[in-house]
CSV table of C-alpha atoms in Angstrom, one decimal:
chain,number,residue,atom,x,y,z
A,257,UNK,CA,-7.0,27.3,7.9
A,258,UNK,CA,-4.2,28.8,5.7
A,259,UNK,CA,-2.7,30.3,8.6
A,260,UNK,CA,-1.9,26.5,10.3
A,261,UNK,CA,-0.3,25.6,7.5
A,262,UNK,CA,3.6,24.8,7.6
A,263,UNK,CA,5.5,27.1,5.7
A,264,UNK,CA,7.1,23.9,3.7
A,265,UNK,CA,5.4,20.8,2.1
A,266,UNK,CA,7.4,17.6,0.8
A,267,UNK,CA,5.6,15.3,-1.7
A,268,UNK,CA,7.2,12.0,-0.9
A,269,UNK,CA,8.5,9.8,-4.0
A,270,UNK,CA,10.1,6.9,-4.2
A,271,UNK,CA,14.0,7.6,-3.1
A,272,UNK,CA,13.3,10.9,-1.3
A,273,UNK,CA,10.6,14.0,-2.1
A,274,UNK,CA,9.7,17.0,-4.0
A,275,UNK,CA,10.3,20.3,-1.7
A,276,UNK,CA,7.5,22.9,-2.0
A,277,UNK,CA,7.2,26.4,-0.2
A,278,UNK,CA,3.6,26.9,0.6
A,279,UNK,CA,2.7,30.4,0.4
A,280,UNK,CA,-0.9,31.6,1.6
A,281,UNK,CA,0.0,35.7,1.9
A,282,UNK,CA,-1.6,36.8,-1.5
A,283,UNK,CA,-3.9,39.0,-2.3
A,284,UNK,CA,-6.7,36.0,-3.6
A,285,UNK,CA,-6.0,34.1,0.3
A,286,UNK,CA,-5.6,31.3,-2.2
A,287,UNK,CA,-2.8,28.1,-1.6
A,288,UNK,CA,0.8,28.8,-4.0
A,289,UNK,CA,2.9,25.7,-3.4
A,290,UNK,CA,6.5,26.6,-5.7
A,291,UNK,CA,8.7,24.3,-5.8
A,292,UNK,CA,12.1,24.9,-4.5
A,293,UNK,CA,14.0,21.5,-4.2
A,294,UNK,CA,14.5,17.8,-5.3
A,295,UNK,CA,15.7,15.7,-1.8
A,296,UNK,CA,17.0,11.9,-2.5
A,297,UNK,CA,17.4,10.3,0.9
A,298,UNK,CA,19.5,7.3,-0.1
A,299,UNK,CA,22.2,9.8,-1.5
A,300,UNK,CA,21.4,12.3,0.8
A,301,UNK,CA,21.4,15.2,-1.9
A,302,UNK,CA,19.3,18.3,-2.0
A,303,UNK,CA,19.4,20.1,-5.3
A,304,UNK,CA,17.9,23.1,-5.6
A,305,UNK,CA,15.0,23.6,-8.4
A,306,UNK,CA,16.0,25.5,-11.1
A,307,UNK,CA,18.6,28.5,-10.5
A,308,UNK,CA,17.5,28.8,-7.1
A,309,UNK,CA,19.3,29.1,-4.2
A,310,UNK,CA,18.5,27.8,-0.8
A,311,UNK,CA,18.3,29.8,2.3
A,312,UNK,CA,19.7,28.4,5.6
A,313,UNK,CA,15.6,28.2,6.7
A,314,UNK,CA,14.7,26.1,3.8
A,315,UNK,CA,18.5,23.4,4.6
A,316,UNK,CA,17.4,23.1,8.2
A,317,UNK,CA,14.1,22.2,7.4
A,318,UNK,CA,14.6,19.7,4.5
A,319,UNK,CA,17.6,18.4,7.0
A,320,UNK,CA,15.1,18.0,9.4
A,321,UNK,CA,12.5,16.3,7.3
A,322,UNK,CA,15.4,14.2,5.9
A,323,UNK,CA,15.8,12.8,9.2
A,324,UNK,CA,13.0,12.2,10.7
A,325,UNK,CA,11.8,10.8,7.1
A,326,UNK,CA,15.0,8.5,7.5
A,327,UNK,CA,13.6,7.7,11.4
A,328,UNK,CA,9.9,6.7,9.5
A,329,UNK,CA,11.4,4.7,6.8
A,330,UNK,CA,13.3,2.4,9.2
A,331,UNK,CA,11.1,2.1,11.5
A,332,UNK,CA,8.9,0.7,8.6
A,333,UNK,CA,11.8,-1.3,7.4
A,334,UNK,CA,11.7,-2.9,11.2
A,335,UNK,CA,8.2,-3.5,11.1
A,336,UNK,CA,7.7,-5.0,7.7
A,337,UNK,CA,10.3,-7.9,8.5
A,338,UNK,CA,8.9,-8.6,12.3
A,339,UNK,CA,5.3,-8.9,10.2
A,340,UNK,CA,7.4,-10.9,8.1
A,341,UNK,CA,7.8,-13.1,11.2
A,342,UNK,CA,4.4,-13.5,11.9
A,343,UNK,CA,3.6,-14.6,8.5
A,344,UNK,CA,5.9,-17.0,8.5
A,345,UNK,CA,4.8,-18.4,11.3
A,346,UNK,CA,1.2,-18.2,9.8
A,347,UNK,CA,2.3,-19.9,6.9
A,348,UNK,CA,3.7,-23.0,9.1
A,349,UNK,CA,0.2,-23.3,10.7
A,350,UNK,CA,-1.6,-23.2,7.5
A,351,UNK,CA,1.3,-25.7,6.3
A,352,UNK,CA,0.4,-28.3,9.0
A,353,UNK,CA,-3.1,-28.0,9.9
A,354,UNK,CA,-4.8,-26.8,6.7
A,355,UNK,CA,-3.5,-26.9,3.7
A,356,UNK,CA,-3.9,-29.8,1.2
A,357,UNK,CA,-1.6,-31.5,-0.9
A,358,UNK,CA,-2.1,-29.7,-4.1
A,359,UNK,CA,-1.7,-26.2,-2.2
A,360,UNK,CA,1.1,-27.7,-0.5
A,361,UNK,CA,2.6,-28.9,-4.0
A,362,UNK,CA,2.0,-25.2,-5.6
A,363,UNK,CA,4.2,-23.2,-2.9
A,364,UNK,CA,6.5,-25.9,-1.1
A,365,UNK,CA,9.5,-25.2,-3.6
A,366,UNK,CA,9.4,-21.4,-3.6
A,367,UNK,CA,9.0,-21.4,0.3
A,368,UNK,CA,12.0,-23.5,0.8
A,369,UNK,CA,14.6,-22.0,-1.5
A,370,UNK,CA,13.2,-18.3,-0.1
A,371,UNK,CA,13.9,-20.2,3.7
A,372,UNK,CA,17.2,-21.3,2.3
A,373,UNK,CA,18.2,-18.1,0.9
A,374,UNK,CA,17.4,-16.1,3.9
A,375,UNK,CA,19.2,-18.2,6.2
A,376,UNK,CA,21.8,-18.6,4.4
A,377,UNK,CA,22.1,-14.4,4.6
A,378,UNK,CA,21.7,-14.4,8.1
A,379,UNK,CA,24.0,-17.4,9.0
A,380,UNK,CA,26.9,-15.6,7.0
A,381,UNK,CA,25.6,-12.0,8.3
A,382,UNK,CA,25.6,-13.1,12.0
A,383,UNK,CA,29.0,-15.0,11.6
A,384,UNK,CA,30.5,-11.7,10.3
A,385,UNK,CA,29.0,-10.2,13.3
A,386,UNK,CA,30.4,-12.5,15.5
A,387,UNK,CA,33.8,-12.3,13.7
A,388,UNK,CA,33.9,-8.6,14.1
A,389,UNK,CA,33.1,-8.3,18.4
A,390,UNK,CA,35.7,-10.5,19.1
């Protein structure tokens, strides 16, 4: 088992991950995990933990988990808003078919300035679009 383990683990966080070196090759065959780095995607920084230093081995591997972290991450982004569509379609099923007055009464508002917000976004984002091919 520790032998197919990869020689670097990131614990995911909010705005990036906590880089560890895994280390299996003592004496007690036991699991070390040291921490080596502090990676914020948004920002794309890598800091090094401590006074440590980064080899190249350990840049191209947090570059590469950066990026295919980045690939996950919109790909989520993607998926959450096309669910998004779904619900919304949901919703304007439930709206006309099932739902009663009082439901009706306890979610109309916040549904339509939530509509009205969003398509007022992507009106002005789709103009700007628009402006910007031509």
């Amino acid at each position: 088992m520790a032998d197919d383990l990869p020689e670097y683990y990131f614990r995911v966080r909010e705005n990036g991950a906590v880089v560890f070196r895994v280390d299996t090759g003592n004496r007690q065959r036991r699991i070390d995990m040291e921490q080596i780095a502090v990676v914020n995607i948004r920002k794309r920084e890598i800091k090094p933990h401590g006074d440590r230093a980064l080899s190249d081995a350990d840049m191209v591997a947090i570059a590469d988990w950066m990026e295919a972290r980045q690939d996950v991450l919109d790909h989520r982004d993607i998926d959450d808003i096309l669910r998004t569509v779904d619900h919304l379609n949901l919703t304007a099923q439930w709206a006309q078919s099932r739902a009663t007055d009082a439901q009706l009464d306890r979610v109309t508002d916040a549904l339509l300035l939530a509509m009205h917000d969003l398509r007022t976004v992507l009106v002005r984002k789709k103009a700007d679009r628009v402006l910007r091919d031509k």
